[in-house]
Short mmCIF file of C-alpha atoms in Angstrom, two decimals:
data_model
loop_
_atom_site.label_atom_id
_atom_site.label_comp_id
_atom_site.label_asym_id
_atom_site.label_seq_id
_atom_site.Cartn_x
_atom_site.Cartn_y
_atom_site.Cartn_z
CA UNK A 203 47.85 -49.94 80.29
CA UNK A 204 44.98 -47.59 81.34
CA UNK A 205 47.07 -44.72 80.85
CA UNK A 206 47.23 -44.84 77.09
CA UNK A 207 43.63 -43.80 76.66
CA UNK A 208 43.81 -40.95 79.29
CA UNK A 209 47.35 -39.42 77.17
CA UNK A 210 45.61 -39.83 73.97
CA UNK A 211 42.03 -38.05 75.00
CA UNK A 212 44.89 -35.25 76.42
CA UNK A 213 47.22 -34.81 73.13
CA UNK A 214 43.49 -34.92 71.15
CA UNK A 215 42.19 -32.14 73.85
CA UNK A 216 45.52 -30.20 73.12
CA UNK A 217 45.45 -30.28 69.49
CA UNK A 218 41.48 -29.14 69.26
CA UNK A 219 42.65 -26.43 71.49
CA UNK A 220 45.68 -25.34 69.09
CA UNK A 221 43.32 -25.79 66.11
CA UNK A 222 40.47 -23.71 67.49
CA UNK A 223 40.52 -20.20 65.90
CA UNK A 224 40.96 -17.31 68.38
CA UNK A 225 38.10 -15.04 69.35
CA UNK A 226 37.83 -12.19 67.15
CA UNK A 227 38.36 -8.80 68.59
CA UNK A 228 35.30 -6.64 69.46
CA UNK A 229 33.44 -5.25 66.56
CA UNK A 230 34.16 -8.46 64.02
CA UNK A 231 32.24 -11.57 63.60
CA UNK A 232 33.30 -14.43 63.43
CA UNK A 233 32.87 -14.83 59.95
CA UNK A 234 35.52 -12.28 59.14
CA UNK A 235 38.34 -13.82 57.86
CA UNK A 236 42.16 -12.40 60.43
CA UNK A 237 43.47 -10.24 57.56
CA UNK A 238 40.20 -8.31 57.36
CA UNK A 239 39.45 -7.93 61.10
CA UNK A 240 41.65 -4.87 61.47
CA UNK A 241 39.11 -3.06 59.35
CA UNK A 242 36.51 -3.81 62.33
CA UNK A 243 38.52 -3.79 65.15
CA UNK A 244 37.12 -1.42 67.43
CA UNK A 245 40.47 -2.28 70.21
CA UNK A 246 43.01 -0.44 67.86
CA UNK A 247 40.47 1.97 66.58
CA UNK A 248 43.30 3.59 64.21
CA UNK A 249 42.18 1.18 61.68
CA UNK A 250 38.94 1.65 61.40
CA UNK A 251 39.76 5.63 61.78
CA UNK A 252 41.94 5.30 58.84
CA UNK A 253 39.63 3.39 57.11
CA UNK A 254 36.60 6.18 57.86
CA UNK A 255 38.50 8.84 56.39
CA UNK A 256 39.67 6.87 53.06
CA UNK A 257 36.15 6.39 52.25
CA UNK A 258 34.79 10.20 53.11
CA UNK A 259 37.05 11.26 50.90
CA UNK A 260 36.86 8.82 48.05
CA UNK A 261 33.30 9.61 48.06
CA UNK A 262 33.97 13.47 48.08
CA UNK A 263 36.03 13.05 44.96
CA UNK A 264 33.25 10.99 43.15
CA UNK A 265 30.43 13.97 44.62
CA UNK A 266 32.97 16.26 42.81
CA UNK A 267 33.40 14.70 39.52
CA UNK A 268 29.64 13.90 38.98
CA UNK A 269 29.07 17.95 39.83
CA UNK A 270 31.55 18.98 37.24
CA UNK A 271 30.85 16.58 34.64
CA UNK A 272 26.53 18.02 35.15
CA UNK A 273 28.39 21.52 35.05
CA UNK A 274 30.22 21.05 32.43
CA UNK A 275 28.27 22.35 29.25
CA UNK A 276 27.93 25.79 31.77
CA UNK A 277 30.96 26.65 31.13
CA UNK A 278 31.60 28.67 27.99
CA UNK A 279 35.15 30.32 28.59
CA UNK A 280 37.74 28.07 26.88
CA UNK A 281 40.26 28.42 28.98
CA UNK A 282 38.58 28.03 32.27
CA UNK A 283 36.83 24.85 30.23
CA UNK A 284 40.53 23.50 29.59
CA UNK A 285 41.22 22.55 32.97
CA UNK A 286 38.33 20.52 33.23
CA UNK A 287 39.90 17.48 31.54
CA UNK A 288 42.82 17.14 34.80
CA UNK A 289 40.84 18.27 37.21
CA UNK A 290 38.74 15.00 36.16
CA UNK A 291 41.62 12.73 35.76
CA UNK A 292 42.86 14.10 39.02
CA UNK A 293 39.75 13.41 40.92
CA UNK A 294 39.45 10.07 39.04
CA UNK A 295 43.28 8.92 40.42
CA UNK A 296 42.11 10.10 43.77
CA UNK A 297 39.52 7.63 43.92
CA UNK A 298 41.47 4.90 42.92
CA UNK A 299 43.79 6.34 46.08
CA UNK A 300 42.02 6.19 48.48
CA UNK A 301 40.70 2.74 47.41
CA UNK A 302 44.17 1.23 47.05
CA UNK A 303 44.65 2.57 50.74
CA UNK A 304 42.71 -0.85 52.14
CA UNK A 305 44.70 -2.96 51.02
CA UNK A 306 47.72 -1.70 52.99
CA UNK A 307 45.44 -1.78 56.12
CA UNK A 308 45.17 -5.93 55.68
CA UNK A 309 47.21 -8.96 56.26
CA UNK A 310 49.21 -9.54 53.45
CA UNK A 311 49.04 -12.47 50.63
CA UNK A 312 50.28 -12.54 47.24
CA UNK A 313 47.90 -11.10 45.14
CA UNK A 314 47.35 -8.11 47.47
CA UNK A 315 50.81 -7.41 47.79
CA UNK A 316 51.14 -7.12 43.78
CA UNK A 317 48.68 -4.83 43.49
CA UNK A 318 50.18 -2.81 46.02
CA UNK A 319 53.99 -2.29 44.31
CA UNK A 320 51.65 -2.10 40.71
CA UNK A 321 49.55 0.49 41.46
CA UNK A 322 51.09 2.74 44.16
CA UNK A 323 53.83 4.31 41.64
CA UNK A 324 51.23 4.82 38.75
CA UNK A 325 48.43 6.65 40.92
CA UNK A 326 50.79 8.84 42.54
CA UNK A 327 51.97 9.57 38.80
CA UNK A 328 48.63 10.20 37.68
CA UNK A 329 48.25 12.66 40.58
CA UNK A 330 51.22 14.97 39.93
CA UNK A 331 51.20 14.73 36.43
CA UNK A 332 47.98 16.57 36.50
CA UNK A 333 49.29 18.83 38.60
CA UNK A 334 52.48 19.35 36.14
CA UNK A 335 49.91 19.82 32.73
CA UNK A 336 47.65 22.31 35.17
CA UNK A 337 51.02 24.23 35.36
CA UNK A 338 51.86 24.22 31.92
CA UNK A 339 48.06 25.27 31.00
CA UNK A 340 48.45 28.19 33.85
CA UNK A 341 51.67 29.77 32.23
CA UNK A 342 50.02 30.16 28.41
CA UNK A 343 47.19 31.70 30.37
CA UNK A 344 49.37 34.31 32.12
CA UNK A 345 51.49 34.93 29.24
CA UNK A 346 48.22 35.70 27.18
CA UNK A 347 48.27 32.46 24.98
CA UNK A 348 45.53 30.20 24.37
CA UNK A 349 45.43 27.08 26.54
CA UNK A 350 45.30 23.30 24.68
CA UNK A 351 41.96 21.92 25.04
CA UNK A 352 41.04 19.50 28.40
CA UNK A 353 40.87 16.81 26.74
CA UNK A 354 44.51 17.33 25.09
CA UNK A 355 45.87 18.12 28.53
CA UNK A 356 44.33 15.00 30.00
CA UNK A 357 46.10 12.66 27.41
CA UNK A 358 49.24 14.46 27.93
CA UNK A 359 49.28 13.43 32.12
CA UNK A 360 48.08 9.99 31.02
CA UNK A 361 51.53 9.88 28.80
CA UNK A 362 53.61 10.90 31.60
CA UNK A 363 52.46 8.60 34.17
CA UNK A 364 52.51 5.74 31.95
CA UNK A 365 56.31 5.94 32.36
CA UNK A 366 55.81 5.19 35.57
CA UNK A 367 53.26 2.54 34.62
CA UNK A 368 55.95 0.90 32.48
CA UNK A 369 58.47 0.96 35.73
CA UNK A 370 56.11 -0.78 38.42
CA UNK A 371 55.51 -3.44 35.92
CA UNK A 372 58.86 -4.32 34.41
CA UNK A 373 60.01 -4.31 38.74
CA UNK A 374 57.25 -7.02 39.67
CA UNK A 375 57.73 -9.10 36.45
CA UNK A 376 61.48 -8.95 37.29
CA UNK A 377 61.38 -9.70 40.65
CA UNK A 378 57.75 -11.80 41.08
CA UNK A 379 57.76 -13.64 37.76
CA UNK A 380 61.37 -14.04 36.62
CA UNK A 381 63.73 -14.34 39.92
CA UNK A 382 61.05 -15.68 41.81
CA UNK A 383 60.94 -14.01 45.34
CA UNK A 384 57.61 -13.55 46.55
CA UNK A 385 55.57 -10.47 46.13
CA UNK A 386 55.39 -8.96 50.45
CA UNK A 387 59.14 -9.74 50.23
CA UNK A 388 61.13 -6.77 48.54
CA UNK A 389 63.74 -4.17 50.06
CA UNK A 390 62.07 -1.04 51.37
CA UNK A 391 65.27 0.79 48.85
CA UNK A 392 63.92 -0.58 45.54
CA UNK A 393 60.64 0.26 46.65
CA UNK A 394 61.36 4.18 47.41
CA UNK A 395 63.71 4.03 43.90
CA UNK A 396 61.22 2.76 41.72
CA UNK A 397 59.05 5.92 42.62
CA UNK A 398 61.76 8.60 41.80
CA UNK A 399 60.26 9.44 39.10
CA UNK A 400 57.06 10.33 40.58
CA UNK A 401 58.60 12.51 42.81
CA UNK A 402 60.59 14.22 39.58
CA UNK A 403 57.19 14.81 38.59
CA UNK A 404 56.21 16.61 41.73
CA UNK A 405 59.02 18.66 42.08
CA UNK A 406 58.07 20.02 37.90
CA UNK A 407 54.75 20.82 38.98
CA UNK A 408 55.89 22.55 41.87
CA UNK A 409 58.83 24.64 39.61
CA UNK A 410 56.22 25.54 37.24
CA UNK A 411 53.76 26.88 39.50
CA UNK A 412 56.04 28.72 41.30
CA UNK A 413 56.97 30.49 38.12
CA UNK A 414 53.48 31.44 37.32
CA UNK A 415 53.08 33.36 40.78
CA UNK A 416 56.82 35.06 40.84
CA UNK A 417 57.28 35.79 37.13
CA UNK A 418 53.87 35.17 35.42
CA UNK A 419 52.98 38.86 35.11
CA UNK A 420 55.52 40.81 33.58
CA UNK A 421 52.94 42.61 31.63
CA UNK A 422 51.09 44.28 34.78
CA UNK A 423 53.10 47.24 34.69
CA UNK A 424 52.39 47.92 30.87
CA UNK A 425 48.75 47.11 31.07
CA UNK A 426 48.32 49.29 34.37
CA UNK A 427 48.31 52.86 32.91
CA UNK A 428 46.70 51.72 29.52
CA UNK A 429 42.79 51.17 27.62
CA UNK A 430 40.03 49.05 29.49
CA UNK A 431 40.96 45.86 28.04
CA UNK A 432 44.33 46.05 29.34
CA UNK A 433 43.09 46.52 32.56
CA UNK A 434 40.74 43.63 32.00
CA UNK A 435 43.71 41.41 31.09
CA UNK A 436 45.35 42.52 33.82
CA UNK A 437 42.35 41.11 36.04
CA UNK A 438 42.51 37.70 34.14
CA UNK A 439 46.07 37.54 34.84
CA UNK A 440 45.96 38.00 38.54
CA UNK A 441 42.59 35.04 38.38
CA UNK A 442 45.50 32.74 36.87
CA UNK A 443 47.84 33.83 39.29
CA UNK A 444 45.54 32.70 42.25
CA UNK A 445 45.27 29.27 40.66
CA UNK A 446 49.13 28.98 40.17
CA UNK A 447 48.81 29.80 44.25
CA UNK A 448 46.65 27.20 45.13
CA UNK A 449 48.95 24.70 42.37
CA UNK A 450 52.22 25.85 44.50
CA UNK A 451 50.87 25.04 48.10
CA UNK A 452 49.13 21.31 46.67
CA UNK A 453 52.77 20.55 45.54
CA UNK A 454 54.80 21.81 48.21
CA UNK A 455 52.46 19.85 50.88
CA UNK A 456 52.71 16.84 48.58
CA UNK A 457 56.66 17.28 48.25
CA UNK A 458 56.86 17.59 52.46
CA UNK A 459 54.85 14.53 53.10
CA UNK A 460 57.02 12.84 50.19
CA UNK A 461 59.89 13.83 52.36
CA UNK A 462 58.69 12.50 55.85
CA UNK A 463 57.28 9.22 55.05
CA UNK A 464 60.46 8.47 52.75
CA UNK A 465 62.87 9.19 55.79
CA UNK A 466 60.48 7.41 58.17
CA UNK A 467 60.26 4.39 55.46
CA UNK A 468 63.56 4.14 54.58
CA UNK A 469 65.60 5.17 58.46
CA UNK A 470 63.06 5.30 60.78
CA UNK A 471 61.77 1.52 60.05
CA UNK A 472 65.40 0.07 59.65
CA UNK A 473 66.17 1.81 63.36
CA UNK A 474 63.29 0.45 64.97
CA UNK A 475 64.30 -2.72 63.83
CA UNK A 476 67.24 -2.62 65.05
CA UNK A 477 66.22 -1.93 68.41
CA UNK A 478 63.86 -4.88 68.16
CA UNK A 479 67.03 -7.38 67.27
CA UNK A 480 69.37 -5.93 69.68
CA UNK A 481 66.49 -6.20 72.34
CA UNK A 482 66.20 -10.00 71.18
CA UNK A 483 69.64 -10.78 71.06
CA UNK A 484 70.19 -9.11 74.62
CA UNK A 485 67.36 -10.86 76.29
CA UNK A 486 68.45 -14.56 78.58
CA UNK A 487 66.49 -17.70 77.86
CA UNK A 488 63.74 -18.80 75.38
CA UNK A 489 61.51 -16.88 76.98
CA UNK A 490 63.65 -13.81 75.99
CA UNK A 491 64.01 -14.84 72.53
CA UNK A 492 60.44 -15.63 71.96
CA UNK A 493 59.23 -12.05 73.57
CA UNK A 494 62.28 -10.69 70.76
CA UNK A 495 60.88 -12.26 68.16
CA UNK A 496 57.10 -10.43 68.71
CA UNK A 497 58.77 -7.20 68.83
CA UNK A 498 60.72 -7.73 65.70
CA UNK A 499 57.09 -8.66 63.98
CA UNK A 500 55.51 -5.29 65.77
CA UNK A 501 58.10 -3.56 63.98
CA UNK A 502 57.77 -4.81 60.53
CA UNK A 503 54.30 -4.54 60.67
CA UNK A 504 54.60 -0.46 61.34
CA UNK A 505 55.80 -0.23 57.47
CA UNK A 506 52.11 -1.24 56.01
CA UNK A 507 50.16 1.39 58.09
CA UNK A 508 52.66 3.97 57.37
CA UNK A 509 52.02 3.69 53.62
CA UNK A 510 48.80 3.33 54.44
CA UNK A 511 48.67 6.87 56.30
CA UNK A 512 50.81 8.23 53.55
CA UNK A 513 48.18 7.57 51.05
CA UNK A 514 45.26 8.76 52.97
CA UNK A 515 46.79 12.08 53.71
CA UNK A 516 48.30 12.74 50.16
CA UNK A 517 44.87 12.23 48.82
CA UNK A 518 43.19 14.81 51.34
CA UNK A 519 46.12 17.44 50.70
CA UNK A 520 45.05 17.19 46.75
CA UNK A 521 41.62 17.36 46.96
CA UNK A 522 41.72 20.45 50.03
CA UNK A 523 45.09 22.47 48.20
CA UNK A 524 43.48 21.45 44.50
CA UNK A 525 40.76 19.95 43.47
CA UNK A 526 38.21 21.88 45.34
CA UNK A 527 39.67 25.49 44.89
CA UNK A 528 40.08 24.40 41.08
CA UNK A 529 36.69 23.30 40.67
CA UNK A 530 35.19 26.58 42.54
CA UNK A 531 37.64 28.97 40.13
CA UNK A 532 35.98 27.20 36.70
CA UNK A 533 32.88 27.22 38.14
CA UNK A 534 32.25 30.53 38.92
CA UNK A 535 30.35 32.71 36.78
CA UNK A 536 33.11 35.12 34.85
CA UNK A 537 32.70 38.84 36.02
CA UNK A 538 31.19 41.66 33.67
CA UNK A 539 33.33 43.32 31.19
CA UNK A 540 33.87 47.10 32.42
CA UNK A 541 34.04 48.72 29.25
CA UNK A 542 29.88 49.49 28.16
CA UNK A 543 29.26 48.32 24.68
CA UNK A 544 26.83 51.18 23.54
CA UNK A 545 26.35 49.10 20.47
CA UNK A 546 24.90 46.09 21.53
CA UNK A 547 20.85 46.26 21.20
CA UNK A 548 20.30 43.30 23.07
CA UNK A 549 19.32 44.90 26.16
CA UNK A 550 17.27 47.30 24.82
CA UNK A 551 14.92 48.46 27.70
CA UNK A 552 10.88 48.53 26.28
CA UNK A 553 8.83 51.94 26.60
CA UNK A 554 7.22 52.60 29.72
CA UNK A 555 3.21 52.39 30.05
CA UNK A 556 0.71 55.01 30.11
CA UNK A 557 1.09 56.51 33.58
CA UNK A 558 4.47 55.09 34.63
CA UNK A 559 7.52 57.40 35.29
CA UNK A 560 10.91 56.46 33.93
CA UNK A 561 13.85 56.43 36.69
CA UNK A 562 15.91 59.18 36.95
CA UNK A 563 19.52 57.30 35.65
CA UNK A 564 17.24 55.00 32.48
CA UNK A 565 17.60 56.75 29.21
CA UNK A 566 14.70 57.94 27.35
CA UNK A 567 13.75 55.56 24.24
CA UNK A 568 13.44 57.03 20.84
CA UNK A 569 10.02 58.33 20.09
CA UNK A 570 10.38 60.75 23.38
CA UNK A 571 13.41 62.20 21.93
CA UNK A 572 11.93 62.94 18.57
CA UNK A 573 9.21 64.16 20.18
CA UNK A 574 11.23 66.50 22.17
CA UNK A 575 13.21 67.64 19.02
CA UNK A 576 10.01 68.70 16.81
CA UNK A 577 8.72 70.09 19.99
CA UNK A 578 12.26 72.85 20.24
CA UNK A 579 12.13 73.04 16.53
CA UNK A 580 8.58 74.26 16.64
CA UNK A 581 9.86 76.66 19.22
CA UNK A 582 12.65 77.81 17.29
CA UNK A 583 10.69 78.59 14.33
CA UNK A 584 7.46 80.90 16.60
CA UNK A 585 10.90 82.56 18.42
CA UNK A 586 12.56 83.16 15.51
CA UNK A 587 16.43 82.48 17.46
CA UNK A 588 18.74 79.72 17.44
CA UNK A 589 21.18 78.40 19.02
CA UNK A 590 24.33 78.28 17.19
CA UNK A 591 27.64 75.53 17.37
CA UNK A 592 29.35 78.24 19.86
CA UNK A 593 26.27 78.92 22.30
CA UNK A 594 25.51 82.10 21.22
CA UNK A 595 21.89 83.20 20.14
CA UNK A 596 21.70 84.60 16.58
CA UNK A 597 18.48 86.31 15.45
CA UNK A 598 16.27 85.03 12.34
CA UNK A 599 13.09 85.52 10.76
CA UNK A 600 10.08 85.68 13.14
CA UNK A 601 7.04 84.26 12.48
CA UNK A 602 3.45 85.46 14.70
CA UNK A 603 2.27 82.21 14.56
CA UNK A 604 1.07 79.35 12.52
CA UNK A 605 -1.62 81.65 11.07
CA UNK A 606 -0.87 81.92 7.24
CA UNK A 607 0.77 85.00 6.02
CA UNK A 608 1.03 85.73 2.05
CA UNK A 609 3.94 87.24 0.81
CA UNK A 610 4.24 89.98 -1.76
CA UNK A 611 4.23 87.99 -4.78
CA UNK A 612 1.79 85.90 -3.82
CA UNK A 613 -0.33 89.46 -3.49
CA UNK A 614 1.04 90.73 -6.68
CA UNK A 615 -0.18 86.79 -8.28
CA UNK A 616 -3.31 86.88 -6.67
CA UNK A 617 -3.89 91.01 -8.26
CA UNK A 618 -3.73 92.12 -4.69
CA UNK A 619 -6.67 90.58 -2.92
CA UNK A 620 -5.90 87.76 -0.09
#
């Protein structure tokens, strides 16, 4: 019975084999847990792409919100200071974005896959509903109203997106908690429903920007032939108007991405797959089955890195089409007024020095113009003309000089001696 202890030190061999964990892929250690290693993985270099371009541009938003919030007491026009407060939330919900991006990029458990279906309808709410109270602040500024304050704004798209807040978390109660199923396992349908009204959001935004740069300036043609300040509102308008432009093209982007990675989600996905169980169920033998059964995974493991993509690329298109035009238009310093205030004494030039000559376009301060005016009056008086309302020169009394002269009653006074 020698052979026992030679089939035993096999089976042992065997199952230290199967137990041993594979290699890990080049760039990972060995320390890095599977789920993680396609953040390292320097073989399908996609992921650590991906995962590159999440973090350049969650760190662009944060570079962008500490600039505005250090520029913020700058800004003294209301209503470019009124679209502060989204512009912050935005750029606060983009950060969060392009964080929550990650953890589509690794293996799945249950606590990652909650926080995926809980947070990817709210963030994408946040987004657009910024976008949607950025629209409603544009049209009072065209239309020559005053805009709410930033801060008002900013609690108004926190309102609307906790709708959507509301939805995520009544789904994953009802489906986690109460039925249940586990969290990775849900239909790709209830997951594209629960986020319509997101998208109704997005499409809002989109209307209301629109509306601003067809039919936000109805005035132009009144204010065109009219005073300098409605040509100045005129200018203002058409500032508005370029923000309602760069509004429009951030939501149509968003709304044409929405579009494509629904239909790839929702079609594309559920075709591959079934080109992965027809290939399955045509292939002869185990061998066939087994190599339908990897294919099947490859296939269900292209919906993760889709999202994934989806998320990276919606943030980019909001901080390009948005953020950053929006922060340059409130940042910029508010051009002079064209009408001249000849009132204001608070640029009052001071007299030039002994020996300096005034430019030729500087008016002349005070004391040389009184000078100038005893100086012709003198004249006037040793000339004995002046110069009447009509231009013409009308004659008058002439006087020889400033040598005195007595009159004839001061002779007759003075018993006719000087």
């Amino acid at each position: 019975m020698a052979v026992n202890p030679i089939i035993i030190c096999l089976l042992s061999l065997i199952g230290y084999g199967s137990s041993h964990p594979s290699p890990p892929p080049r760039g990972c250690s060995v320390d890095v847990d599977p789920p993680y290693r396609v953040l390292c993985d320097l073989e399908s270099v996609w992921g650590v792409v991906l995962e590159a371009v999440a973090c350049s541009g969650g760190l662009s938003s944060l570079v962008l919100a500490v600039l505005l919030l250090v520029k913020l007491r700058s800004i003294s026009d209301p209503a470019r200071r009124s679209g502060m407060g989204p512009l912050l939330l935005l750029l606060g919900t983009l950060l969060g974005l392009f964080s929550i991006s990650l953890a589509f990029l690794v293996g799945k458990n249950q606590a990652l896959c909650v926080v995926r279906r809980a947070f990817w309808g709210p963030l994408f709410a946040l987004c657009f509903s910024s976008l949607l109270v950025q629209g409603v602040r544009l049209r009072r500024l065209v239309d020559g109203k005053t805009s709410p304050s930033g801060s008002s704004l900013a609690a108004l798209g926190l309102a609307l997106a906790l709708v959507q807040g509301i939805i995520s978390a009544e789904w994953v109660l009802l489906t986690v908690v109460r039925e249940g199923h586990p969290a990775c396992e849900y239909p790709p349908l209830d997951f594209a429903l629960t986020c319509s009204y997101t998208l109704g959001l997005l499409l809002i935004a989109m209307g209301l920007s629109l509306g601003v740069v067809l039919c936000g300036g109805e005035m132009g043609a009144e204010g065109a032939g009219g005073s300098e300040e409605d040509r100045e509102g005129e200018i203002e308008k058409r500032r508005w108007k370029c923000n309602a432009v760069w509004l429009f093209l951030s939501s149509l982007a968003s709304a044409l991405l929405w579009v494509a990675w629904l239909g790839f989600y929702l079609y594309g996905s559920q075709t591959l797959r079934g080109k992965g169980k027809g290939e399955r169920l045509g292939g002869g033998g185990g061998g066939g089955g087994g190599g339908g059964g990897g294919g099947k995974k490859d296939v269900k493991v292209l919906d993760e890195p889709a999202l994934a993509v989806a998320l990276v690329i919606q943030g980019w298109i909001l901080l390009l089409f948005h953020a950053i035009p929006e922060a340059h238009l409130c940042l910029r310093k508010p051009p002079q007024s064209i009408t001249q205030d000849f009132f204001d004494t608070s640029h009052t030039s001071p007299p030039p020095h002994f020996g300096e000559e005034l430019p030729a376009h500087s008016p002349r301060p005070f004391p040389e113009n009184q000078a100038f005016s005893m100086e012709e009056h003198g004249a006037t008086l040793r000339t004995g003309t002046y110069h009447s309302s009509h231009g013409s020169i009308r004659p008058g009394i002439a006087f020889r000089g400033h040598v005195y002269q007595p009159t004839e009653m001061a002779l007759v006074m003075n018993g006719g001696t000087v």
